[in-house]
CSV table of C-alpha atoms in Angstrom, one decimal:
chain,number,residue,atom,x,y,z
A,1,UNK,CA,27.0,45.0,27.3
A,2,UNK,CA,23.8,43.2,28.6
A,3,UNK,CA,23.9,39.4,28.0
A,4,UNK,CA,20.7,37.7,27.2
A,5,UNK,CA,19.5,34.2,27.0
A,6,UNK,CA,17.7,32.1,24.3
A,7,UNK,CA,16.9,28.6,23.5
A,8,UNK,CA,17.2,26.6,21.0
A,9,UNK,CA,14.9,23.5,20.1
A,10,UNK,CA,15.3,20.6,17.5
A,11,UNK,CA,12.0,19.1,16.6
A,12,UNK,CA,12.0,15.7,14.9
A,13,UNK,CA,8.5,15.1,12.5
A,14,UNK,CA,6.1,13.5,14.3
A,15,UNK,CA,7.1,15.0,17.6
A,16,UNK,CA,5.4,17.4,19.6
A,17,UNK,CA,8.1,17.9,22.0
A,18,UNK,CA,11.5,19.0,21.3
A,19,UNK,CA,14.6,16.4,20.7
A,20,UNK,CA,17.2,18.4,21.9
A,21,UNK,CA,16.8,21.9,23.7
A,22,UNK,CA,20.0,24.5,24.1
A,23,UNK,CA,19.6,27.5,26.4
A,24,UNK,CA,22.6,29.7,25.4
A,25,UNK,CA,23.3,33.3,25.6
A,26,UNK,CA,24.9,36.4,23.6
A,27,UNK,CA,25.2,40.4,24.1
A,28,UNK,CA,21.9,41.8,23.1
A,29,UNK,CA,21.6,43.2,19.9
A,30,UNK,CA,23.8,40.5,18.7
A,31,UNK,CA,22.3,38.2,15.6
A,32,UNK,CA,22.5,34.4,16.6
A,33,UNK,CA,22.5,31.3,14.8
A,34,UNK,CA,20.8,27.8,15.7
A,35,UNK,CA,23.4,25.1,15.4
A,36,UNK,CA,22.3,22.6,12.6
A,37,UNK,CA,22.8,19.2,13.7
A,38,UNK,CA,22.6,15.8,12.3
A,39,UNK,CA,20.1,13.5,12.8
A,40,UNK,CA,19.8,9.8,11.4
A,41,UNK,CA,17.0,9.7,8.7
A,42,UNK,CA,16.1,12.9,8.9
A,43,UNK,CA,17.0,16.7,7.1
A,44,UNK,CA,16.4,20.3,8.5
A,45,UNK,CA,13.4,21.7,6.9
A,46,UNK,CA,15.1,24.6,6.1
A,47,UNK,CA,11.3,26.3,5.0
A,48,UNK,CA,9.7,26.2,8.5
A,49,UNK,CA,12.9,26.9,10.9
A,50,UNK,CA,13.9,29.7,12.3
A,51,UNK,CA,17.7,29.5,12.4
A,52,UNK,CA,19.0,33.1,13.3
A,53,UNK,CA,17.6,36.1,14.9
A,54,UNK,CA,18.7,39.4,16.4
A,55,UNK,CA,18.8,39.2,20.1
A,56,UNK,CA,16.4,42.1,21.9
A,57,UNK,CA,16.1,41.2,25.3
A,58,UNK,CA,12.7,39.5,25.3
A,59,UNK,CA,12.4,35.5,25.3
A,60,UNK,CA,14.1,34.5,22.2
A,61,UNK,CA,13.2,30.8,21.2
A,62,UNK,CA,14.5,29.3,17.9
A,63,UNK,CA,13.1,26.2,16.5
A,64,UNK,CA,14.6,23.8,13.9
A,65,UNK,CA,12.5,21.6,12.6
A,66,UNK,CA,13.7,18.1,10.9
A,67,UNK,CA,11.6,16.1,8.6
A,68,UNK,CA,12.2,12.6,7.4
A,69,UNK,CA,14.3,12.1,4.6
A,70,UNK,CA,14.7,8.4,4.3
A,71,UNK,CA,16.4,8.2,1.1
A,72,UNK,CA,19.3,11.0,2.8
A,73,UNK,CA,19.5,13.4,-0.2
A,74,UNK,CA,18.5,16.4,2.0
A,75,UNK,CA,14.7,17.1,1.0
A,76,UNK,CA,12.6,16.2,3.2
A,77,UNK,CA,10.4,13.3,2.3
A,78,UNK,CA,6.7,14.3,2.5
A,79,UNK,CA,8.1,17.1,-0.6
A,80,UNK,CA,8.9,14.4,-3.4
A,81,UNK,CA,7.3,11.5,-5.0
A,82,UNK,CA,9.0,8.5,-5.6
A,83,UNK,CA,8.9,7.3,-9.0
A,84,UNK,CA,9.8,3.5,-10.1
A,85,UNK,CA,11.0,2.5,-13.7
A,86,UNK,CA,10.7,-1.0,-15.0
A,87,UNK,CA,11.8,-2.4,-18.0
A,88,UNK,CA,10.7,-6.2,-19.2
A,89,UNK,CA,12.3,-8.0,-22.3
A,90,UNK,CA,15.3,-5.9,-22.8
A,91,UNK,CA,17.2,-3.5,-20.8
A,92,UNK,CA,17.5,0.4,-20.6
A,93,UNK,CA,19.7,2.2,-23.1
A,94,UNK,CA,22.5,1.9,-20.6
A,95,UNK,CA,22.9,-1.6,-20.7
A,96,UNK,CA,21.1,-2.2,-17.4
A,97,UNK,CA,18.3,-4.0,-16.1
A,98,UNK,CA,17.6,-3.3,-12.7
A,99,UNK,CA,14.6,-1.0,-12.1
A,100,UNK,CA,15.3,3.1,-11.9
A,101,UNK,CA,13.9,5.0,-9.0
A,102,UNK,CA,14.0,8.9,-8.8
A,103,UNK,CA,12.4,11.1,-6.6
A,104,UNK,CA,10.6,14.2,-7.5
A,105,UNK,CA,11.2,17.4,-5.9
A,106,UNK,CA,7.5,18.8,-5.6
A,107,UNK,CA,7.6,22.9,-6.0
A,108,UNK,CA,4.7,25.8,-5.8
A,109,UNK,CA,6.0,29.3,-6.5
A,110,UNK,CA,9.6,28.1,-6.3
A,111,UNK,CA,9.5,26.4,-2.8
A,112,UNK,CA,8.9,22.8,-1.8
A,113,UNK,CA,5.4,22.1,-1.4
A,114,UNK,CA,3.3,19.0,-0.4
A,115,UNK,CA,0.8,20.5,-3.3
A,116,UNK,CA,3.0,21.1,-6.0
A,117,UNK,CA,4.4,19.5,-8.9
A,118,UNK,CA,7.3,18.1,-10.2
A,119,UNK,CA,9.6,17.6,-13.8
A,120,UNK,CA,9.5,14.1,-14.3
A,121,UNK,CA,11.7,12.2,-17.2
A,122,UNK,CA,12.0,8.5,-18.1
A,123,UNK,CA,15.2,6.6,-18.4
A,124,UNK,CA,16.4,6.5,-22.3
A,125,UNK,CA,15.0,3.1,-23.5
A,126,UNK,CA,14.6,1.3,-27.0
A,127,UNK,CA,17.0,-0.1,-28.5
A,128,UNK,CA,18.1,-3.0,-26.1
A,129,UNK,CA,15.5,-5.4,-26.7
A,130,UNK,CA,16.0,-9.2,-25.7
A,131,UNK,CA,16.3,-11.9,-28.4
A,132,UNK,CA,13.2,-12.0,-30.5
A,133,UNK,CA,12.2,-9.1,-28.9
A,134,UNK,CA,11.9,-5.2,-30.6
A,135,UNK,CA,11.1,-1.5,-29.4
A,136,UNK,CA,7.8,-1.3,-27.4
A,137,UNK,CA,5.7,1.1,-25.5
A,138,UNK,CA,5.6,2.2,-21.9
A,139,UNK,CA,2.0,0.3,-20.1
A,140,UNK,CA,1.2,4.1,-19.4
A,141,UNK,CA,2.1,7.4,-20.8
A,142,UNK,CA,4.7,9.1,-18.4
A,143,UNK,CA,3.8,12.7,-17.7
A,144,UNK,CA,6.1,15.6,-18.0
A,145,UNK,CA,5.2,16.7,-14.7
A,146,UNK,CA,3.8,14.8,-11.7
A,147,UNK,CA,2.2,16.0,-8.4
A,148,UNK,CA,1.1,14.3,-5.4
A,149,UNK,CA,3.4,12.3,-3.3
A,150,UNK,CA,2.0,8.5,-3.6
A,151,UNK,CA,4.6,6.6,-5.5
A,152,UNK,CA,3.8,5.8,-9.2
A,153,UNK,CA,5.4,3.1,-11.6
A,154,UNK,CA,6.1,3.0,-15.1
A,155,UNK,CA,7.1,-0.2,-17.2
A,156,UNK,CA,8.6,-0.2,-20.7
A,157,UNK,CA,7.7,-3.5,-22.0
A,158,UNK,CA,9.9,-4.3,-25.8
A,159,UNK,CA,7.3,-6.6,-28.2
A,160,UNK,CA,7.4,-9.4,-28.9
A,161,UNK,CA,9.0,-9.9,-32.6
A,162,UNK,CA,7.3,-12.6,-34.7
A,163,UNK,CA,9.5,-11.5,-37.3
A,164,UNK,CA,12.8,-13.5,-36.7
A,165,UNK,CA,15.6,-12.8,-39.5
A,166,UNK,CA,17.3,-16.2,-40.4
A,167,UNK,CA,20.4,-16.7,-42.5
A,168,UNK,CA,21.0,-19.8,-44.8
A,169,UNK,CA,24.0,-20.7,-45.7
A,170,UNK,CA,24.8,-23.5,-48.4
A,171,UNK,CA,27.4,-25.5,-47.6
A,172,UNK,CA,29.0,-27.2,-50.9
């Protein structure tokens, strides 16, 4: 039962040099696993790391790399687009007025990809205008799909109603 040694290194994006490096070993022939740890602002890219391997007795080096992923729901950054809603003189269909931001998984062939592209959807809006206010348009069409990973905005803007409906009542 002949032990061997590998190492394992954790890469942080923008780093040429490992974080954190683990020298380790196991019985050879034995399939090993990288340790996934946690860093602040960041997610494993689970696409470019090498996380397991079958030990064979040569120098065994497994690297985990970890991209930035500042809004922490475990995709890494540089693969979405961030995508702002705004809605002026009313409010969403929900009842709320604050501005929507999603972020949009970019795929090619099923995997995250810097080049791919992304379902997008806007929040349900229409019938919340503001007083003397009605339904309006968005300033832009908002695509199905989006690509690229520079932010965009959309704003729903409710017209303007010239039209105001006015009850008289007669007093006698």
């Amino acid at each position: 039962d002949q032990k061997v040694s590998y190492t394992v290194e954790y890469y942080l994006e923008g780093s040429s040099a490992p974080t954190d490096t683990e020298i380790l070993s196991a019985k050879k022939g034995t399939t090993v696993s990288a340790r996934v740890k946690t860093y602040v602002g960041y997610c494993l890219n689970t696409q470019n790391s090498v996380k397991s391997i079958t030990l064979d007795g040569s120098n065994i080096v497994l690297k985990l790399y970890y991209d930035v992923d500042a809004n922490g729901d475990s995709v890494p950054d540089k693969y979405q687009k961030k995508v702002t809603f705004t809605v002026l003189n009313g409010k969403w269909n929900d009842g709320t007025k604050a501005d929507k931001i999603v972020y949009v998984t970019l795929t090619l062939s099923g995997k995250c990809s810097t080049s791919g592209s992304g379902a997008l959807s806007s929040p349900a809006v229409d019938s919340k205008p503001d007083r003397d206010f009605k339904a309006g348009s968005w300033s832009t069409t908002v695509p199905a799909s989006v690509s690229g990973n520079a932010e965009a905005a959309y704003t729903y803007s409710y017209a303007f109603n010239p039209f105001k409906t006015v009850t008289v009542a007669f007093l006698t």
